[in-house]
Amino acid sequence: MRLWSLRGKRAASSHALACSCPFALAAKDFFMLTVGMLTLAVATGSVLTPVRVFSRRPSFKPETRVVRVLEKDKIRDSSRLPEVLGNIPGFFGHEYGPSGSLSSPSVRGSSGEGVLVELDGIRLNSPLTGSADLGRIPLLGIGRVEVVNGAGIGGASGGTIRLDTSEEVSSSMALGLGSWGKKTFQAQFGEENFSLAIQKESATNDYEFLDRGAPASRKNATLDTTTLFCKGKKVLGDPEQNPLTARFMALVDFRDQGTPGAINFPTPKARQEDSGLLASFSLEGNLADAEGKISLSQRSDRCYFQDPDAVFSPKNSNLGVDSSELKTDWKKTEPVGGHFPSLSLSIRQDETTGTLKNQENIARIHVKDEVLGDWGTLEGELGVDHFSNVGTAFSPRLGLSRIDGDFRTHGSLGSAFRAPTFNERYWPEDSFAKGNPAIRPERTSSIDLGVDRRIGFIKTGLTLFASLSKDQIHWQPVAGKWTPLNLSDTIGRGSEFEVSLDPLPEFSLSGTYTFCQTTSAGKQLVQRPMDQLNLSGRLGKEGRKISCDLAYVGERFTTPDNTEKMPAYWLLGLSADWRIGDETLSARVDNILDSAYQTVPYYPMPGRSFLLGLSHAF
């Protein structure tokens, strides 16, 4: 925005013209003021000189839910998606090892199946297991991460993690060396409407750990991965006449790794080969003050597993998982009586082939309306899902927020429906486990209330939440075999507190604390920490920055009767980068305290480790 000041050449002394709150002027008054100023300028022979006026962006967005966003500058500080999400209140990752290992998310005490993960709107949750493996999702091409806590559509009983690929166009090359044979290579090339990237990573992962107090080392944990990513767009038609924009995206990955198993039941000769394809094509455009989009996506995964020493399970298995989805989206960009309605329709087919053969069709209608007023923001939405093997389910939500300067209040009430996975229903009976065709779907209702406040460079937020789940699904031993069962009512409650300080442009501090109690029949669910604390500090700017992160995870029970538990642990990490011309040197040290810890029983995590990197920008 530009305002104009008057400097009179003939005046012996300077004069100033001030106008307070120009946005409050009516159109007519603003026009008359402008004409008067121009007339005065001509009459006095004054010269108009532009003056820039800066204003601080609003402290809060009018969101009715707890939404936390991480942009690319914060994503660059991490090498794996679980690390990116580590400071998000309410998030906990169940990790089975370092890079390449299975990593299942949990939000507000939910299971991994209760966290919806999407990449550019494409569902990444496996129809076989129900969960998205965060360890297999590369950061290659990711420019934005959004986490929404609370029940929502798509089976999100705990929350939703949305990943958006970057629109940034750049070309660079990077190399990395780290502990336990870790080697990384990444190259990306970008033009105005097209980008291509490749990433390779390998590691021996033969780190040392304590096995019941005795030193041991991880065996058969080698990793070798290759990931390819490309993205492009093309404008169809006259750019001045509401053209259509065609977009495509493809992500391909190949993985060969050892499968060491749990330390109490090791599999020293087991190996697994995975390949995956994620592709999408869309057409989008604007028409009559609305945005429209139609998209087609395909996800295909293949897994070949072999264990020559297997006794109670097959020595070889070959499994394929495919998901195809056709989706249309429509959203009003200009208000209709203060309303911003939107509509989404989709049809998806999930299918497994090979060892397990199953198929299911899912149709969804998602209606949403947002009402903006001087009193605040009111948001309502309804998701209707029809599963060919389960039936029809409804997932409504209502949210309200109000902003008064640097103070925001918000509240949300919603529900989620999670259908049983293929494994939960159809796992073929063997000596280890069996499925349960009679298993019932999960239904979760949740509520959260929160306040946010900014005082100068200090920003704080407190959210209280509670949830009630009916028929939550858990695998439990029955007659010597693991079988999915519906639990009695599961109650979750807790609080999320966060604070950030930005006293200087190149210095910031932040901290979060989460208390989450998730119980069934009066007992805390296994592998759910009740206390989590995260502290972070940043010094410098992009290209010359030092970052420090400290995390605390409280005790977690390992048995349903809460008689056994895993100890709490602290993790300290430090990273730095230094740009010299087109080259950037980076270094990071994880688990500086060399803490011995596990997030999943009998799957030890690595101790102190380092990673050095060198990148060149073209």
mmCIF file with all atom_site columns, C-alpha atoms in Angstrom, residues 200 213 295 309 323 349 384:
data_model
loop_
_atom_site.group_PDB
_atom_site.id
_atom_site.type_symbol
_atom_site.label_atom_id
_atom_site.label_alt_id
_atom_site.label_comp_id
_atom_site.label_asym_id
_atom_site.label_entity_id
_atom_site.label_seq_id
_atom_site.pdbx_PDB_ins_code
_atom_site.Cartn_x
_atom_site.Cartn_y
_atom_site.Cartn_z
_atom_site.occupancy
_atom_site.B_iso_or_equiv
_atom_site.pdbx_formal_charge
_atom_site.auth_seq_id
_atom_site.auth_comp_id
_atom_site.auth_asym_id
_atom_site.auth_atom_id
_atom_site.pdbx_PDB_model_num
ATOM 1 C CA . LYS A 1 200 ? 19.474  -42.189 -3.051  1.00 0.00 ? 200 LYS A CA 1
ATOM 2 C CA . GLY A 1 213 ? 21.724  -54.393 30.164  1.00 0.00 ? 213 GLY A CA 1
ATOM 3 C CA . SER A 1 295 ? -8.252  -35.127 -10.346 1.00 0.00 ? 295 SER A CA 1
ATOM 4 C CA . ASP A 1 309 ? 14.474  -69.367 8.810   1.00 0.00 ? 309 ASP A CA 1
ATOM 5 C CA . SER A 1 323 ? -5.723  -47.559 -4.692  1.00 0.00 ? 323 SER A CA 1
ATOM 6 C CA . GLN A 1 349 ? -11.212 -48.480 -5.122  1.00 0.00 ? 349 GLN A CA 1
ATOM 7 C CA . VAL A 1 384 ? -20.698 -39.112 4.101   1.00 0.00 ? 384 VAL A CA 1
#
